[in-house]
């Protein structure tokens, strides 16, 4: 079993296809490419995909739009983004009637808009997939994600897997099911936002929201990153006073000093290193208790 979200890039312009398939791979996505609609349909029949990037025209024929129905039959849960250099109203209207999720024009801003639309489409797929997991399947996905986090070599893909792991872990705890990833405000971005709707009196004493920051660096996290998370939390109108900072390679000695110095502030940050994350992965139905223990330790020690 794999937890990967898979993209199929379908375009008969080989250099264009290769360039942007590689670009999406660099962003940490699992990407396959097809140069013909026949090859695309064959791949969709063989294995699941979550997003299909489909060129409108193949050899100057409107075969891209013509196969949307077949793609939906083979991959009914997949999002389809139509790529076109000819965004006339009739073809766009027909594409949406056929079930396309979005369309994207080949302009000078193509790469920037591609990355945004792919991210948005796959975030929707990811939220739906993880929200639908039953208990047994969810624990299987958690263990799979943790194994992939430990073995993945691509830096960006490792980061996406770590975010996915934390998302499913928090969703598995009663009251944190509405956890969301890649939240953005006007001028900031943070990895996870956790609305606190817990029925547990322990968490009911905490703030309305929690923030989670994830780092998969090859070196320990330094105090500057703790300061940045504290600043993000302080700008949440007083509604976010608890954060979790997950760092696979741990923290420098200065981090504990920084957290101890901030003990008089209302904001608290619980640090989570690889061994503690391992415990959360293995905890199953006791996950809430393990998270509370991490929280208690941080409050007592200052971090």
PDB file of C-alpha atoms in Angstrom:
ATOM      1  CA  UNK A   1       0.000   0.000   0.000  1.00  0.00           C
ATOM      2  CA  UNK A   2       1.160   3.564  -0.699  1.00  0.00           C
ATOM      3  CA  UNK A   3      -0.134   6.816   0.703  1.00  0.00           C
ATOM      4  CA  UNK A   4       1.081   8.821  -2.284  1.00  0.00           C
ATOM      5  CA  UNK A   5      -1.135  11.252  -4.153  1.00  0.00           C
ATOM      6  CA  UNK A   6      -0.513  10.521  -7.826  1.00  0.00           C
ATOM      7  CA  UNK A   7      -0.597  12.890 -10.818  1.00  0.00           C
ATOM      8  CA  UNK A   8      -0.917  11.892 -14.486  1.00  0.00           C
ATOM      9  CA  UNK A   9       0.324  14.594 -16.895  1.00  0.00           C
ATOM     10  CA  UNK A  10      -1.142  14.067 -20.377  1.00  0.00           C
ATOM     11  CA  UNK A  11       0.257  16.199 -23.211  1.00  0.00           C
ATOM     12  CA  UNK A  12       1.650  15.224 -26.626  1.00  0.00           C
ATOM     13  CA  UNK A  13       4.238  18.027 -26.584  1.00  0.00           C
ATOM     14  CA  UNK A  14       7.101  15.937 -25.211  1.00  0.00           C
ATOM     15  CA  UNK A  15       9.425  18.797 -24.102  1.00  0.00           C
ATOM     16  CA  UNK A  16       6.505  20.625 -22.439  1.00  0.00           C
ATOM     17  CA  UNK A  17       5.317  17.434 -20.777  1.00  0.00           C
ATOM     18  CA  UNK A  18       8.786  16.545 -19.533  1.00  0.00           C
ATOM     19  CA  UNK A  19       9.529  20.049 -18.252  1.00  0.00           C
ATOM     20  CA  UNK A  20       6.436  20.358 -16.104  1.00  0.00           C
ATOM     21  CA  UNK A  21       6.314  16.727 -15.026  1.00  0.00           C
ATOM     22  CA  UNK A  22       9.848  17.252 -13.713  1.00  0.00           C
ATOM     23  CA  UNK A  23       8.831  20.539 -12.092  1.00  0.00           C
ATOM     24  CA  UNK A  24       5.969  18.886 -10.220  1.00  0.00           C
ATOM     25  CA  UNK A  25       8.268  16.032  -9.188  1.00  0.00           C
ATOM     26  CA  UNK A  26      10.666  18.630  -7.753  1.00  0.00           C
ATOM     27  CA  UNK A  27       7.768  19.914  -5.644  1.00  0.00           C
ATOM     28  CA  UNK A  28       7.448  16.484  -4.074  1.00  0.00           C
ATOM     29  CA  UNK A  29       4.562  15.039  -6.095  1.00  0.00           C
ATOM     30  CA  UNK A  30       4.443  11.516  -7.555  1.00  0.00           C
ATOM     31  CA  UNK A  31       4.072  12.182 -11.309  1.00  0.00           C
ATOM     32  CA  UNK A  32       3.709  10.019 -14.393  1.00  0.00           C
ATOM     33  CA  UNK A  33       3.463  11.368 -17.935  1.00  0.00           C
ATOM     34  CA  UNK A  34       1.603  10.197 -21.039  1.00  0.00           C
ATOM     35  CA  UNK A  35       2.035  11.531 -24.574  1.00  0.00           C
ATOM     36  CA  UNK A  36      -1.212  10.134 -25.983  1.00  0.00           C
ATOM     37  CA  UNK A  37      -4.756   9.776 -24.718  1.00  0.00           C
ATOM     38  CA  UNK A  38      -4.551   6.044 -25.414  1.00  0.00           C
ATOM     39  CA  UNK A  39      -1.522   5.712 -23.130  1.00  0.00           C
ATOM     40  CA  UNK A  40      -3.258   7.853 -20.501  1.00  0.00           C
ATOM     41  CA  UNK A  41      -6.369   5.668 -20.496  1.00  0.00           C
ATOM     42  CA  UNK A  42      -4.221   2.534 -20.258  1.00  0.00           C
ATOM     43  CA  UNK A  43      -2.378   3.905 -17.205  1.00  0.00           C
ATOM     44  CA  UNK A  44      -5.638   4.959 -15.563  1.00  0.00           C
ATOM     45  CA  UNK A  45      -6.975   1.452 -16.077  1.00  0.00           C
ATOM     46  CA  UNK A  46      -3.878  -0.087 -14.462  1.00  0.00           C
ATOM     47  CA  UNK A  47      -3.523   2.003 -11.293  1.00  0.00           C
ATOM     48  CA  UNK A  48      -5.239   4.859  -9.430  1.00  0.00           C
ATOM     49  CA  UNK A  49      -4.472   8.538  -9.914  1.00  0.00           C
ATOM     50  CA  UNK A  50      -5.716  11.477  -7.882  1.00  0.00           C
ATOM     51  CA  UNK A  51      -5.190  14.260 -10.433  1.00  0.00           C
ATOM     52  CA  UNK A  52      -5.097  14.266 -14.233  1.00  0.00           C
ATOM     53  CA  UNK A  53      -3.537  17.221 -16.038  1.00  0.00           C
ATOM     54  CA  UNK A  54      -5.012  16.933 -19.514  1.00  0.00           C
ATOM     55  CA  UNK A  55      -4.083  18.914 -22.632  1.00  0.00           C
ATOM     56  CA  UNK A  56      -7.061  20.045 -24.648  1.00  0.00           C
ATOM     57  CA  UNK A  57      -5.584  19.381 -28.073  1.00  0.00           C
ATOM     58  CA  UNK A  58      -3.597  16.466 -29.413  1.00  0.00           C
ATOM     59  CA  UNK A  59      -2.205  16.920 -32.911  1.00  0.00           C
ATOM     60  CA  UNK A  60      -4.684  19.814 -33.408  1.00  0.00           C
ATOM     61  CA  UNK A  61      -7.703  17.640 -32.547  1.00  0.00           C
ATOM     62  CA  UNK A  62      -9.992  18.197 -29.562  1.00  0.00           C
ATOM     63  CA  UNK A  63      -9.274  14.701 -28.257  1.00  0.00           C
ATOM     64  CA  UNK A  64      -8.480  15.984 -24.769  1.00  0.00           C
ATOM     65  CA  UNK A  65     -12.056  17.031 -24.104  1.00  0.00           C
ATOM     66  CA  UNK A  66     -13.342  13.951 -25.939  1.00  0.00           C
ATOM     67  CA  UNK A  67     -11.785  11.565 -23.385  1.00  0.00           C
ATOM     68  CA  UNK A  68     -12.912  13.342 -20.213  1.00  0.00           C
ATOM     69  CA  UNK A  69     -15.854  10.967 -19.873  1.00  0.00           C
ATOM     70  CA  UNK A  70     -13.598   7.929 -20.182  1.00  0.00           C
ATOM     71  CA  UNK A  71     -11.186   9.346 -17.614  1.00  0.00           C
ATOM     72  CA  UNK A  72     -14.055   9.887 -15.183  1.00  0.00           C
ATOM     73  CA  UNK A  73     -15.209   6.301 -15.708  1.00  0.00           C
ATOM     74  CA  UNK A  74     -11.744   4.914 -15.019  1.00  0.00           C
ATOM     75  CA  UNK A  75     -10.889   7.318 -12.160  1.00  0.00           C
ATOM     76  CA  UNK A  76     -14.159   8.711 -10.787  1.00  0.00           C
ATOM     77  CA  UNK A  77     -12.489  10.219  -7.710  1.00  0.00           C
ATOM     78  CA  UNK A  78      -9.692  11.951  -9.643  1.00  0.00           C
ATOM     79  CA  UNK A  79      -9.660  15.693 -10.209  1.00  0.00           C
ATOM     80  CA  UNK A  80      -9.145  16.775 -13.833  1.00  0.00           C
ATOM     81  CA  UNK A  81      -7.448  20.032 -14.805  1.00  0.00           C
ATOM     82  CA  UNK A  82      -7.744  20.886 -18.498  1.00  0.00           C
ATOM     83  CA  UNK A  83      -4.663  22.577 -19.975  1.00  0.00           C
ATOM     84  CA  UNK A  84      -5.318  24.732 -23.000  1.00  0.00           C
ATOM     85  CA  UNK A  85      -3.745  27.354 -25.216  1.00  0.00           C
ATOM     86  CA  UNK A  86      -7.201  27.954 -26.747  1.00  0.00           C
ATOM     87  CA  UNK A  87      -9.482  28.959 -23.894  1.00  0.00           C
ATOM     88  CA  UNK A  88     -12.593  29.774 -25.901  1.00  0.00           C
ATOM     89  CA  UNK A  89     -15.882  29.962 -24.027  1.00  0.00           C
ATOM     90  CA  UNK A  90     -17.476  26.980 -25.788  1.00  0.00           C
ATOM     91  CA  UNK A  91     -14.685  24.522 -25.014  1.00  0.00           C
ATOM     92  CA  UNK A  92     -14.374  25.684 -21.413  1.00  0.00           C
ATOM     93  CA  UNK A  93     -18.140  25.343 -20.948  1.00  0.00           C
ATOM     94  CA  UNK A  94     -18.111  21.858 -22.457  1.00  0.00           C
ATOM     95  CA  UNK A  95     -15.137  20.812 -20.292  1.00  0.00           C
ATOM     96  CA  UNK A  96     -16.935  21.776 -17.089  1.00  0.00           C
ATOM     97  CA  UNK A  97     -20.102  20.046 -18.242  1.00  0.00           C
ATOM     98  CA  UNK A  98     -18.011  16.893 -18.757  1.00  0.00           C
ATOM     99  CA  UNK A  99     -16.758  17.106 -15.162  1.00  0.00           C
ATOM    100  CA  UNK A 100     -13.468  19.029 -15.274  1.00  0.00           C
ATOM    101  CA  UNK A 101     -12.396  20.448 -11.901  1.00  0.00           C
ATOM    102  CA  UNK A 102     -10.365  23.385 -13.255  1.00  0.00           C
ATOM    103  CA  UNK A 103      -8.750  24.665 -16.405  1.00  0.00           C
ATOM    104  CA  UNK A 104      -5.364  26.254 -16.968  1.00  0.00           C
ATOM    105  CA  UNK A 105      -4.180  28.386 -19.869  1.00  0.00           C
ATOM    106  CA  UNK A 106      -0.702  28.127 -21.378  1.00  0.00           C
ATOM    107  CA  UNK A 107       0.420  31.675 -20.682  1.00  0.00           C
ATOM    108  CA  UNK A 108       3.634  33.265 -19.476  1.00  0.00           C
ATOM    109  CA  UNK A 109       2.468  32.615 -15.916  1.00  0.00           C
ATOM    110  CA  UNK A 110       1.764  28.946 -16.541  1.00  0.00           C
ATOM    111  CA  UNK A 111       4.238  27.480 -14.063  1.00  0.00           C
ATOM    112  CA  UNK A 112       3.181  29.657 -11.128  1.00  0.00           C
ATOM    113  CA  UNK A 113      -0.531  29.052 -11.711  1.00  0.00           C
ATOM    114  CA  UNK A 114       0.059  25.326 -12.333  1.00  0.00           C
ATOM    115  CA  UNK A 115       1.677  24.905  -8.920  1.00  0.00           C
ATOM    116  CA  UNK A 116      -1.156  26.759  -7.187  1.00  0.00           C
ATOM    117  CA  UNK A 117      -3.940  24.829  -8.923  1.00  0.00           C
ATOM    118  CA  UNK A 118      -2.264  21.465  -8.421  1.00  0.00           C
ATOM    119  CA  UNK A 119      -1.733  22.207  -4.732  1.00  0.00           C
ATOM    120  CA  UNK A 120      -5.356  23.277  -4.268  1.00  0.00           C
ATOM    121  CA  UNK A 121      -6.732  20.258  -6.122  1.00  0.00           C
ATOM    122  CA  UNK A 122      -4.605  17.751  -4.218  1.00  0.00           C
ATOM    123  CA  UNK A 123      -5.281  19.367  -0.853  1.00  0.00           C
ATOM    124  CA  UNK A 124      -8.987  18.798  -1.502  1.00  0.00           C
ATOM    125  CA  UNK A 125      -8.297  15.171  -2.472  1.00  0.00           C
ATOM    126  CA  UNK A 126      -6.089  14.626   0.571  1.00  0.00           C
ATOM    127  CA  UNK A 127      -8.630  16.085   3.009  1.00  0.00           C
ATOM    128  CA  UNK A 128     -11.385  13.910   1.549  1.00  0.00           C
ATOM    129  CA  UNK A 129      -9.243  10.768   1.592  1.00  0.00           C
ATOM    130  CA  UNK A 130      -8.039  11.149   5.156  1.00  0.00           C
ATOM    131  CA  UNK A 131     -11.431  12.207   6.501  1.00  0.00           C
ATOM    132  CA  UNK A 132     -13.005   9.034   5.090  1.00  0.00           C
ATOM    133  CA  UNK A 133     -10.561   6.614   6.730  1.00  0.00           C
ATOM    134  CA  UNK A 134     -12.087   4.075   9.103  1.00  0.00           C
ATOM    135  CA  UNK A 135     -10.178   3.308  12.304  1.00  0.00           C
ATOM    136  CA  UNK A 136      -8.310   0.224  11.098  1.00  0.00           C
ATOM    137  CA  UNK A 137      -7.418   1.707   7.739  1.00  0.00           C
ATOM    138  CA  UNK A 138      -6.370   4.973   9.376  1.00  0.00           C
ATOM    139  CA  UNK A 139      -3.862   3.225  11.623  1.00  0.00           C
ATOM    140  CA  UNK A 140      -2.496   1.386   8.594  1.00  0.00           C
ATOM    141  CA  UNK A 141      -2.063   4.699   6.747  1.00  0.00           C
ATOM    142  CA  UNK A 142      -0.353   6.250   9.775  1.00  0.00           C
ATOM    143  CA  UNK A 143       2.205   3.455   9.914  1.00  0.00           C
ATOM    144  CA  UNK A 144       2.737   3.613   6.135  1.00  0.00           C
ATOM    145  CA  UNK A 145       3.263   7.369   6.214  1.00  0.00           C
ATOM    146  CA  UNK A 146       5.752   7.101   9.075  1.00  0.00           C
ATOM    147  CA  UNK A 147       7.754   4.485   7.206  1.00  0.00           C
ATOM    148  CA  UNK A 148       7.762   6.658   4.081  1.00  0.00           C
ATOM    149  CA  UNK A 149       8.845   9.715   6.087  1.00  0.00           C
ATOM    150  CA  UNK A 150      11.824   7.762   7.446  1.00  0.00           C
ATOM    151  CA  UNK A 151      12.939   6.412   4.059  1.00  0.00           C
ATOM    152  CA  UNK A 152      12.076   9.184   1.563  1.00  0.00           C
ATOM    153  CA  UNK A 153      15.132  10.874   0.004  1.00  0.00           C
ATOM    154  CA  UNK A 154      13.430  13.791  -1.773  1.00  0.00           C
ATOM    155  CA  UNK A 155      13.442  16.781   0.576  1.00  0.00           C
ATOM    156  CA  UNK A 156      10.150  18.260  -0.612  1.00  0.00           C
ATOM    157  CA  UNK A 157       8.371  14.938  -0.793  1.00  0.00           C
ATOM    158  CA  UNK A 158       9.583  14.084   2.719  1.00  0.00           C
ATOM    159  CA  UNK A 159       8.094  17.358   3.922  1.00  0.00           C
ATOM    160  CA  UNK A 160       4.722  16.594   2.320  1.00  0.00           C
ATOM    161  CA  UNK A 161       4.694  13.127   3.830  1.00  0.00           C
ATOM    162  CA  UNK A 162       5.486  14.508   7.284  1.00  0.00           C
ATOM    163  CA  UNK A 163       2.616  17.000   7.016  1.00  0.00           C
ATOM    164  CA  UNK A 164       0.301  14.195   5.916  1.00  0.00           C
ATOM    165  CA  UNK A 165       1.391  12.074   8.858  1.00  0.00           C
ATOM    166  CA  UNK A 166       0.724  14.847  11.378  1.00  0.00           C
ATOM    167  CA  UNK A 167      -2.625  15.579   9.741  1.00  0.00           C
ATOM    168  CA  UNK A 168      -3.838  11.983  10.096  1.00  0.00           C
ATOM    169  CA  UNK A 169      -2.423  11.671  13.616  1.00  0.00           C
ATOM    170  CA  UNK A 170      -4.343  14.719  14.833  1.00  0.00           C
ATOM    171  CA  UNK A 171      -7.501  13.724  12.961  1.00  0.00           C
ATOM    172  CA  UNK A 172      -7.396  10.407  14.818  1.00  0.00           C
ATOM    173  CA  UNK A 173      -7.843  12.192  18.187  1.00  0.00           C
ATOM    174  CA  UNK A 174     -11.433  13.046  19.189  1.00  0.00           C
ATOM    175  CA  UNK A 175     -12.074  16.767  18.894  1.00  0.00           C
ATOM    176  CA  UNK A 176      -9.241  17.418  16.433  1.00  0.00           C
ATOM    177  CA  UNK A 177     -10.906  15.899  13.352  1.00  0.00           C
ATOM    178  CA  UNK A 178     -11.126  19.254  11.544  1.00  0.00           C
ATOM    179  CA  UNK A 179      -7.344  19.626  11.394  1.00  0.00           C
ATOM    180  CA  UNK A 180      -6.219  21.244   8.144  1.00  0.00           C
ATOM    181  CA  UNK A 181      -2.861  21.483   6.391  1.00  0.00           C
ATOM    182  CA  UNK A 182      -1.056  24.318   4.605  1.00  0.00           C
ATOM    183  CA  UNK A 183      -3.148  27.064   6.158  1.00  0.00           C
ATOM    184  CA  UNK A 184      -2.370  30.573   4.921  1.00  0.00           C
ATOM    185  CA  UNK A 185      -3.180  34.005   6.200  1.00  0.00           C
ATOM    186  CA  UNK A 186      -2.466  37.276   4.402  1.00  0.00           C
ATOM    187  CA  UNK A 187       1.259  37.187   5.135  1.00  0.00           C
ATOM    188  CA  UNK A 188       1.997  33.835   6.769  1.00  0.00           C
ATOM    189  CA  UNK A 189       1.893  30.118   6.184  1.00  0.00           C
ATOM    190  CA  UNK A 190       1.845  27.325   8.728  1.00  0.00           C
ATOM    191  CA  UNK A 191       1.775  23.572   8.352  1.00  0.00           C
ATOM    192  CA  UNK A 192      -1.301  22.538  10.363  1.00  0.00           C
ATOM    193  CA  UNK A 193      -4.151  24.385  12.009  1.00  0.00           C
ATOM    194  CA  UNK A 194      -6.049  22.389  14.632  1.00  0.00           C
ATOM    195  CA  UNK A 195      -9.486  23.687  15.687  1.00  0.00           C
ATOM    196  CA  UNK A 196      -9.817  22.589  19.312  1.00  0.00           C
ATOM    197  CA  UNK A 197     -13.228  20.940  19.698  1.00  0.00           C
ATOM    198  CA  UNK A 198     -12.063  18.301  22.162  1.00  0.00           C
ATOM    199  CA  UNK A 199     -14.531  16.851  24.702  1.00  0.00           C
ATOM    200  CA  UNK A 200     -11.556  16.111  26.982  1.00  0.00           C
ATOM    201  CA  UNK A 201     -11.426  18.600  29.918  1.00  0.00           C
ATOM    202  CA  UNK A 202      -7.636  18.576  29.625  1.00  0.00           C
ATOM    203  CA  UNK A 203      -7.779  20.186  26.166  1.00  0.00           C
ATOM    204  CA  UNK A 204     -10.837  22.306  26.901  1.00  0.00           C
ATOM    205  CA  UNK A 205      -8.616  24.432  29.134  1.00  0.00           C
ATOM    206  CA  UNK A 206      -6.491  25.277  26.093  1.00  0.00           C
ATOM    207  CA  UNK A 207      -7.044  27.822  23.335  1.00  0.00           C
ATOM    208  CA  UNK A 208      -9.517  27.693  20.464  1.00  0.00           C
ATOM    209  CA  UNK A 209      -6.816  26.723  17.930  1.00  0.00           C
ATOM    210  CA  UNK A 210      -3.464  24.947  17.971  1.00  0.00           C
ATOM    211  CA  UNK A 211      -0.694  25.459  15.406  1.00  0.00           C
ATOM    212  CA  UNK A 212       1.668  22.690  14.285  1.00  0.00           C
ATOM    213  CA  UNK A 213       5.012  23.322  12.615  1.00  0.00           C
ATOM    214  CA  UNK A 214       6.937  20.454  10.962  1.00  0.00           C
ATOM    215  CA  UNK A 215      10.640  20.405  10.106  1.00  0.00           C
ATOM    216  CA  UNK A 216      12.420  17.501   8.435  1.00  0.00           C
ATOM    217  CA  UNK A 217      15.803  19.200   8.197  1.00  0.00           C
ATOM    218  CA  UNK A 218      19.043  17.240   8.260  1.00  0.00           C
ATOM    219  CA  UNK A 219      20.188  19.329  11.243  1.00  0.00           C
ATOM    220  CA  UNK A 220      18.548  20.276  14.564  1.00  0.00           C
ATOM    221  CA  UNK A 221      16.155  23.223  14.669  1.00  0.00           C
ATOM    222  CA  UNK A 222      17.524  26.435  16.199  1.00  0.00           C
ATOM    223  CA  UNK A 223      15.840  29.042  18.463  1.00  0.00           C
ATOM    224  CA  UNK A 224      15.006  31.368  15.548  1.00  0.00           C
ATOM    225  CA  UNK A 225      12.403  28.873  14.325  1.00  0.00           C
ATOM    226  CA  UNK A 226      10.817  28.774  17.780  1.00  0.00           C
ATOM    227  CA  UNK A 227      10.655  32.577  17.733  1.00  0.00           C
ATOM    228  CA  UNK A 228       8.933  32.501  14.340  1.00  0.00           C
ATOM    229  CA  UNK A 229       6.283  30.077  15.547  1.00  0.00           C
ATOM    230  CA  UNK A 230       5.707  32.171  18.676  1.00  0.00           C
ATOM    231  CA  UNK A 231       5.204  35.236  16.481  1.00  0.00           C
ATOM    232  CA  UNK A 232       2.694  33.435  14.278  1.00  0.00           C
ATOM    233  CA  UNK A 233       0.763  32.321  17.343  1.00  0.00           C
ATOM    234  CA  UNK A 234       0.809  35.787  18.907  1.00  0.00           C
ATOM    235  CA  UNK A 235      -0.895  37.199  15.787  1.00  0.00           C
ATOM    236  CA  UNK A 236      -3.977  34.973  16.104  1.00  0.00           C
ATOM    237  CA  UNK A 237      -6.051  37.430  18.186  1.00  0.00           C
ATOM    238  CA  UNK A 238      -5.365  35.502  21.381  1.00  0.00           C
ATOM    239  CA  UNK A 239      -7.152  32.416  20.066  1.00  0.00           C
ATOM    240  CA  UNK A 240      -4.028  30.303  19.578  1.00  0.00           C
ATOM    241  CA  UNK A 241      -1.875  29.797  22.639  1.00  0.00           C
ATOM    242  CA  UNK A 242      -0.648  26.236  22.122  1.00  0.00           C
ATOM    243  CA  UNK A 243       1.701  25.049  19.400  1.00  0.00           C
ATOM    244  CA  UNK A 244       3.447  21.789  18.580  1.00  0.00           C
ATOM    245  CA  UNK A 245       6.866  21.963  16.917  1.00  0.00           C
ATOM    246  CA  UNK A 246       7.850  18.670  15.263  1.00  0.00           C
ATOM    247  CA  UNK A 247      11.528  18.305  14.330  1.00  0.00           C
ATOM    248  CA  UNK A 248      12.812  14.944  13.140  1.00  0.00           C
ATOM    249  CA  UNK A 249      16.440  15.822  13.890  1.00  0.00           C
ATOM    250  CA  UNK A 250      15.671  17.436  17.225  1.00  0.00           C
ATOM    251  CA  UNK A 251      16.562  20.878  18.546  1.00  0.00           C
ATOM    252  CA  UNK A 252      19.722  22.741  19.454  1.00  0.00           C
ATOM    253  CA  UNK A 253      20.500  23.394  23.115  1.00  0.00           C
ATOM    254  CA  UNK A 254      19.431  27.006  22.702  1.00  0.00           C
ATOM    255  CA  UNK A 255      15.827  25.987  21.983  1.00  0.00           C
ATOM    256  CA  UNK A 256      15.210  24.751  25.527  1.00  0.00           C
ATOM    257  CA  UNK A 257      16.686  27.989  26.883  1.00  0.00           C
ATOM    258  CA  UNK A 258      14.427  30.034  24.594  1.00  0.00           C
ATOM    259  CA  UNK A 259      11.332  28.131  25.661  1.00  0.00           C
ATOM    260  CA  UNK A 260      12.267  28.370  29.351  1.00  0.00           C
ATOM    261  CA  UNK A 261      12.664  32.139  28.990  1.00  0.00           C
ATOM    262  CA  UNK A 262       9.119  32.441  27.631  1.00  0.00           C
ATOM    263  CA  UNK A 263       7.393  30.570  30.463  1.00  0.00           C
ATOM    264  CA  UNK A 264       5.753  33.754  31.762  1.00  0.00           C
ATOM    265  CA  UNK A 265       3.985  34.272  28.415  1.00  0.00           C
ATOM    266  CA  UNK A 266       0.519  32.799  27.742  1.00  0.00           C
ATOM    267  CA  UNK A 267       1.871  31.004  24.643  1.00  0.00           C
ATOM    268  CA  UNK A 268       3.236  27.465  25.078  1.00  0.00           C
ATOM    269  CA  UNK A 269       5.080  25.339  22.504  1.00  0.00           C
ATOM    270  CA  UNK A 270       5.432  21.578  22.889  1.00  0.00           C
ATOM    271  CA  UNK A 271       8.460  20.134  21.115  1.00  0.00           C
ATOM    272  CA  UNK A 272       8.182  16.751  19.410  1.00  0.00           C
ATOM    273  CA  UNK A 273      11.254  14.836  18.246  1.00  0.00           C
ATOM    274  CA  UNK A 274      11.478  11.592  16.293  1.00  0.00           C
ATOM    275  CA  UNK A 275      11.188   9.207  19.301  1.00  0.00           C
ATOM    276  CA  UNK A 276       8.061  10.997  20.517  1.00  0.00           C
ATOM    277  CA  UNK A 277       6.594  10.994  17.042  1.00  0.00           C
ATOM    278  CA  UNK A 278       7.254   7.248  16.933  1.00  0.00           C
ATOM    279  CA  UNK A 279       5.287   6.892  20.168  1.00  0.00           C
ATOM    280  CA  UNK A 280       2.366   8.855  18.700  1.00  0.00           C
ATOM    281  CA  UNK A 281       2.409   6.622  15.617  1.00  0.00           C
ATOM    282  CA  UNK A 282       2.336   3.437  17.715  1.00  0.00           C
ATOM    283  CA  UNK A 283      -0.129   4.677  20.348  1.00  0.00           C
ATOM    284  CA  UNK A 284      -3.345   3.820  18.499  1.00  0.00           C
ATOM    285  CA  UNK A 285      -6.343   4.400  20.809  1.00  0.00           C
ATOM    286  CA  UNK A 286      -4.000   5.824  23.468  1.00  0.00           C
ATOM    287  CA  UNK A 287      -2.786   8.608  21.177  1.00  0.00           C
ATOM    288  CA  UNK A 288      -4.655  11.318  23.063  1.00  0.00           C
ATOM    289  CA  UNK A 289      -2.928  10.304  26.308  1.00  0.00           C
ATOM    290  CA  UNK A 290       0.502  10.316  24.667  1.00  0.00           C
ATOM    291  CA  UNK A 291      -0.131  13.793  23.258  1.00  0.00           C
ATOM    292  CA  UNK A 292      -1.211  15.022  26.692  1.00  0.00           C
ATOM    293  CA  UNK A 293       2.005  13.623  28.166  1.00  0.00           C
ATOM    294  CA  UNK A 294       4.064  15.530  25.574  1.00  0.00           C
ATOM    295  CA  UNK A 295       2.128  18.667  26.452  1.00  0.00           C
ATOM    296  CA  UNK A 296       2.618  18.214  30.216  1.00  0.00           C
ATOM    297  CA  UNK A 297       6.340  17.673  29.804  1.00  0.00           C
ATOM    298  CA  UNK A 298       6.676  20.840  27.763  1.00  0.00           C
ATOM    299  CA  UNK A 299       4.767  22.938  30.287  1.00  0.00           C
ATOM    300  CA  UNK A 300       6.853  21.612  33.169  1.00  0.00           C
ATOM    301  CA  UNK A 301      10.197  21.969  31.372  1.00  0.00           C
ATOM    302  CA  UNK A 302       9.381  25.086  29.366  1.00  0.00           C
ATOM    303  CA  UNK A 303       9.549  23.176  26.089  1.00  0.00           C
TER     304      UNK A 303
END
